[in-house]
CSV table of C-alpha atoms and ligand atoms in Angstrom, one decimal:
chain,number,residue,atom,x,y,z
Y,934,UNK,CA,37.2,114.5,-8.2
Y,935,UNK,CA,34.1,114.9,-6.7
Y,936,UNK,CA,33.2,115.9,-3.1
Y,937,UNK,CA,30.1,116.0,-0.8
Y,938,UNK,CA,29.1,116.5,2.6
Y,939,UNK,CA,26.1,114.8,4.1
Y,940,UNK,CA,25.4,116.3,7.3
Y,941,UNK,CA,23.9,113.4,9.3
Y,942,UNK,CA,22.9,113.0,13.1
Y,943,UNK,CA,22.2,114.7,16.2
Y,944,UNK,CA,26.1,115.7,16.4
Y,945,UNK,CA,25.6,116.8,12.9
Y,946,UNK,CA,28.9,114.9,11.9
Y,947,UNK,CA,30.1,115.8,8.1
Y,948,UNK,CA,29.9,112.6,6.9
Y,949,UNK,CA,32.0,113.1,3.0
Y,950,UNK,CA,31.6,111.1,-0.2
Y,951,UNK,CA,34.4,111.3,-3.0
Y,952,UNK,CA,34.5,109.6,-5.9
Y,953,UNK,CA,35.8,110.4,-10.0
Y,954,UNK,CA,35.2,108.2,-12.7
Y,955,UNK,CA,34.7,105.1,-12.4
Y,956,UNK,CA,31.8,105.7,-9.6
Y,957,UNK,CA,33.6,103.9,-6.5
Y,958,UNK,CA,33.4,105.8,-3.4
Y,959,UNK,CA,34.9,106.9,-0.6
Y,960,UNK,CA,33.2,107.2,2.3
Y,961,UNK,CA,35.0,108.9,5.1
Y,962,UNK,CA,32.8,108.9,8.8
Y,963,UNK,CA,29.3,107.8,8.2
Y,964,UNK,CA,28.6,108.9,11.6
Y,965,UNK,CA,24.7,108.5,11.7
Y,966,UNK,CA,21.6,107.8,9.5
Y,967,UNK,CA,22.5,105.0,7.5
Y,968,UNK,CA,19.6,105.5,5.0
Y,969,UNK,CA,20.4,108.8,3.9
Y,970,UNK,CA,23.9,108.4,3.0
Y,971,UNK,CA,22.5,104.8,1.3
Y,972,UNK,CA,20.2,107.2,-0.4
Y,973,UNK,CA,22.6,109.6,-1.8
Y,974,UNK,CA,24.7,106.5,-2.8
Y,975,UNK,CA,21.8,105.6,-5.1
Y,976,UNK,CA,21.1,108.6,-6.3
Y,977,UNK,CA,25.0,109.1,-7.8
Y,978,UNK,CA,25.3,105.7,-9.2
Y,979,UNK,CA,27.6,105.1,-6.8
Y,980,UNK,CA,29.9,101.8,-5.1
Y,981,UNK,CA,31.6,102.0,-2.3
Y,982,UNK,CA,35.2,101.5,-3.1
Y,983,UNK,CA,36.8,102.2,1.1
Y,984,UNK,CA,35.4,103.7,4.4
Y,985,UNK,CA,37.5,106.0,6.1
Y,986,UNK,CA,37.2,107.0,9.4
Y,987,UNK,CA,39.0,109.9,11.2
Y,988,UNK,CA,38.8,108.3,14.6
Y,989,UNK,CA,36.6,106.2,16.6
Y,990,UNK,CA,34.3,108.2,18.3
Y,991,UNK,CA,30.8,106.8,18.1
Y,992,UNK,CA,29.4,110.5,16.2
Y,993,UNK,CA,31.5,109.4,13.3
Y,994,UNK,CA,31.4,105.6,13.2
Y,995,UNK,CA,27.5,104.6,14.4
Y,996,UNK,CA,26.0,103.9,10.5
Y,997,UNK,CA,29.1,102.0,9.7
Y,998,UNK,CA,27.4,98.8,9.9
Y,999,UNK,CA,24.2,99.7,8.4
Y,1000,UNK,CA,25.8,101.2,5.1
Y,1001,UNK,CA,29.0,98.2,5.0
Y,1002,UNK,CA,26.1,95.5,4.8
Y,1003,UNK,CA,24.5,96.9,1.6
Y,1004,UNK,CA,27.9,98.1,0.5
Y,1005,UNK,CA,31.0,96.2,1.3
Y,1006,UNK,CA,34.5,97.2,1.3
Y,1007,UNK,CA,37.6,97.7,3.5
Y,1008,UNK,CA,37.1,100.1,6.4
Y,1009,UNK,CA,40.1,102.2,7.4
Y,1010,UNK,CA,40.3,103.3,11.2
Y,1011,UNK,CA,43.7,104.2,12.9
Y,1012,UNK,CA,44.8,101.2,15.2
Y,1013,UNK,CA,45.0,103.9,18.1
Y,1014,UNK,CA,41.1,103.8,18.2
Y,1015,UNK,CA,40.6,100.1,17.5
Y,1016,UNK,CA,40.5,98.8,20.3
Y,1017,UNK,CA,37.8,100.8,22.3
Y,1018,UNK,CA,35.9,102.2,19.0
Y,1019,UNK,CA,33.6,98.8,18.5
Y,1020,UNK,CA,33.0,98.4,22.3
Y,1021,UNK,CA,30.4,99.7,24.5
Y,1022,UNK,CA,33.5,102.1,25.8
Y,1023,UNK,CA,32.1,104.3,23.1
Y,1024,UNK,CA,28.1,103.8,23.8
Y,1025,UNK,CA,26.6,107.5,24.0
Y,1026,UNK,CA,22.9,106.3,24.4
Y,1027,UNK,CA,20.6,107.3,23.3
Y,1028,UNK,CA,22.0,109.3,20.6
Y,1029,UNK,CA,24.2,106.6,18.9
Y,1030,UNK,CA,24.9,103.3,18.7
Y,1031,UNK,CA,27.8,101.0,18.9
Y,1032,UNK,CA,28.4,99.6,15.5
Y,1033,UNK,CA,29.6,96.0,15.1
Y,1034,UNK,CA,33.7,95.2,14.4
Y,1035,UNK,CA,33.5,95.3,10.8
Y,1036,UNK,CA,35.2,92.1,9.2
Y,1037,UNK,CA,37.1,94.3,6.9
Y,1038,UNK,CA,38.6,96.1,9.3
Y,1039,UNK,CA,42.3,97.4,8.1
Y,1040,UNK,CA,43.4,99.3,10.8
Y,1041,UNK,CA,46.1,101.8,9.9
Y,1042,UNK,CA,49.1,102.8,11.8
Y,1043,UNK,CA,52.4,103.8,9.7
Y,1044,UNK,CA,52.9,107.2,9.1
Y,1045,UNK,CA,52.3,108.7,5.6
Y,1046,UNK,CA,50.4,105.3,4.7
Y,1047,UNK,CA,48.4,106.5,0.9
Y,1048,UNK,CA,45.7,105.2,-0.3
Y,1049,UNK,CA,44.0,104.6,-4.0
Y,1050,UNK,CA,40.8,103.7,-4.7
Y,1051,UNK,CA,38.8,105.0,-7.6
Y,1052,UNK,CA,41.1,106.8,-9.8
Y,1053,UNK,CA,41.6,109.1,-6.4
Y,1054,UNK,CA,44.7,108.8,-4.0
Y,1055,UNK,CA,45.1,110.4,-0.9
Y,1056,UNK,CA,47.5,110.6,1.9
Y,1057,UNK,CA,47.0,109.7,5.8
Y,1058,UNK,CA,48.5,112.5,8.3
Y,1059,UNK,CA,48.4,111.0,11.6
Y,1060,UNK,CA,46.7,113.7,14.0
Y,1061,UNK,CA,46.1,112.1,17.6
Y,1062,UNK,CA,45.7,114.7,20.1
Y,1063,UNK,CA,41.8,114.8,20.2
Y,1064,UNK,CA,41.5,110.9,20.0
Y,1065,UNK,CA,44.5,108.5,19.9
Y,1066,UNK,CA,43.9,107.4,16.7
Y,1067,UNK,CA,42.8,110.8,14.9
Y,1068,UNK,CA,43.8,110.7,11.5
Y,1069,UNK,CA,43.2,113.1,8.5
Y,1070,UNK,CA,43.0,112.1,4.9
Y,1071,UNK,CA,44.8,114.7,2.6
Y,1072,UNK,CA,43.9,114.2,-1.3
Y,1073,UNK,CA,46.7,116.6,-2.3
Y,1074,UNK,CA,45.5,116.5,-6.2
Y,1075,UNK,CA,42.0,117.8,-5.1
Y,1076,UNK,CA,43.8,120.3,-2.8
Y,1077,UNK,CA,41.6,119.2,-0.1
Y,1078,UNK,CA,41.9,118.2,3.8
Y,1079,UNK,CA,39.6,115.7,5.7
Y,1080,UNK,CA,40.7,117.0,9.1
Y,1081,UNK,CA,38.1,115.1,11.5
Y,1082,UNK,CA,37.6,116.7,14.8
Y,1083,UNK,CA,41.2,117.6,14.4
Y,1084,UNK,CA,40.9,121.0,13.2
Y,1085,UNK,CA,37.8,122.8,12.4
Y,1086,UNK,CA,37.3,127.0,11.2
Y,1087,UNK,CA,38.3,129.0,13.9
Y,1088,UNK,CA,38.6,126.0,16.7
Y,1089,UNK,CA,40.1,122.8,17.4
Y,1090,UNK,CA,38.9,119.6,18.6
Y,1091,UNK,CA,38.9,119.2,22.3
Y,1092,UNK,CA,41.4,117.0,24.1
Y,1093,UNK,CA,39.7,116.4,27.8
Y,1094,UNK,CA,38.1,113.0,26.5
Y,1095,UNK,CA,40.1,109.8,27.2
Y,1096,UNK,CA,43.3,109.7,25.7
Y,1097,UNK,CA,43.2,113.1,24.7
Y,1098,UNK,CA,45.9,115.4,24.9
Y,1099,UNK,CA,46.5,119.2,24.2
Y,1100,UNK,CA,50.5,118.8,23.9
Y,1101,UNK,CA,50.2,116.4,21.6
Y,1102,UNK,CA,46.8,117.6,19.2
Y,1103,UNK,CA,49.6,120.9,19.0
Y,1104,UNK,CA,51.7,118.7,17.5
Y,1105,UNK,CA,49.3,117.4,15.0
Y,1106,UNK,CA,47.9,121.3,13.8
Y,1107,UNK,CA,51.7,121.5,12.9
Y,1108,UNK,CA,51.7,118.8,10.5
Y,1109,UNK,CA,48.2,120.6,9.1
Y,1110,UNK,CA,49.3,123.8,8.5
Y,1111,UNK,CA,52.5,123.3,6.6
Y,1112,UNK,CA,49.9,121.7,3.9
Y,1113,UNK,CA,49.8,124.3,0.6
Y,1114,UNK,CA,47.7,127.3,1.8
Y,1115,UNK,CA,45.0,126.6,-0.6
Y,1116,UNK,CA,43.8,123.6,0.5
Y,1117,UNK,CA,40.1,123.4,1.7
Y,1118,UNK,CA,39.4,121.9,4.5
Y,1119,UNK,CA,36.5,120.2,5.5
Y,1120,UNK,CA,36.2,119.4,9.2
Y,1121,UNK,CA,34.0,116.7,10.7
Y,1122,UNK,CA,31.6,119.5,11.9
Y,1123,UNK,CA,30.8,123.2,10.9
Y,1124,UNK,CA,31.6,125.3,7.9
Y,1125,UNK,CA,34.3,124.2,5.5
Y,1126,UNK,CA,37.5,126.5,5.6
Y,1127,UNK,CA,41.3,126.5,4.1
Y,1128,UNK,CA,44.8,126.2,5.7
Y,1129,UNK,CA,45.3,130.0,4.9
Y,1130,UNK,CA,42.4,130.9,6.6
Y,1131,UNK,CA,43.2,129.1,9.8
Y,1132,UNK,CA,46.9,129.7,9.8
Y,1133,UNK,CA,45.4,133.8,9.7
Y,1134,UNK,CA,42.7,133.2,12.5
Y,1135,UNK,CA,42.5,130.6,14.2
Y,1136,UNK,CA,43.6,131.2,17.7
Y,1137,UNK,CA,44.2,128.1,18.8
Y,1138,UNK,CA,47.1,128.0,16.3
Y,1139,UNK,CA,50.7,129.4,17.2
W,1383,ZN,ZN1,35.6,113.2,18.1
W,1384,ZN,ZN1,32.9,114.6,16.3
């Protein structure tokens, strides 16, 4: 299994590509500039096979549109973002802008849902806490956590924005850190990191 980040906008979101063999990607929050993670796409021979995104803010969502026209394929968002993620609830001008609903939106909302795609699987942990809908995508094989602005090294997402909530984004780093030790972490900004790591230093972790 293959994994990269592509560091794209002004929020500097980690927008990640996985894929194995056959070349169908994932693509989990293609957050800005559409033509560089178009470009990498190209340059690994690469179809998209699913988009997932962690939550709906508009850093992680904003070159949906541009990549699912050249690219197709169903886009995975938690149902606890749907509602406000494609409306101008999310505009952040002028840094981003609102993509449009996609058509094949499959909004997720059971807990533990998996996915497969690729010859790669990977289970959804529900995280809300710093969005309603924050969800991180755990490919337990790779020993690897998508963690979104959920968890990140040595902080945590924060929870003042609408629909936030500190009690509840506690509840969520729970479900995170019983994951094996091991498992890297890559958040949806900063340096990449590992459960151990945070369970040992974070201090927003009890
Ligand atoms: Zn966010
Ligand atoms: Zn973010």
């Amino acid at each position: 299994m293959n994994s990269e980040i592509i560091v794209v906008g002004s929020f500097e979101v980690n927008c990640v590509v996985i894929w194995d063999d056959p070349k169908l990607a994932w693509v989990i929050d293609p957050g800005a500039d559409p033509d560089a993670i178009m470009g990498f796409l190209k340059r690994h021979d690469l179809e998209v096979g699913l988009y997932f995104l962690t939550h709906g803010h508009i850093d992680h969502i904003s070159a949906l549109d541009g990549v699912l026209a050249k690219h197709p394929a169903p886009v995975h968002l938690h149902s606890g973002d749907v509602a406000w993620a494609f409306s101008n609830l999310n505009r952040f001008p002028p840094y981003n802008r609102v993509p449009q609903r996609p058509a094949t939106l499959q909004p997720t909302s059971t807990p533990a849902e998996r996915l497969a795609v690729g010859g790669v699987t990977a289970e959804i942990i529900e995280t809300p806490g710093h969005s309603p809908g924050g969800q991180c995508l755990w490919f337990k094989d790779g020993d690897l956590l998508i963690s979104g602005d959920t968890l990140f090294a040595s902080s945590v997402g924060r929870t003042d924005l609408p629909g936030g909530s500190g009690r509840v984004l506690q509840e969520s780093l729970r479900r995170l850190t019983k994951l094996p030790e091991q498992t890297l972490v890559i958040p949806g900004h900063g340096p990449t990191t590992t459960i151990g790591d945070e369970k040992r230093h974070n201090p927003y972790i009890s």
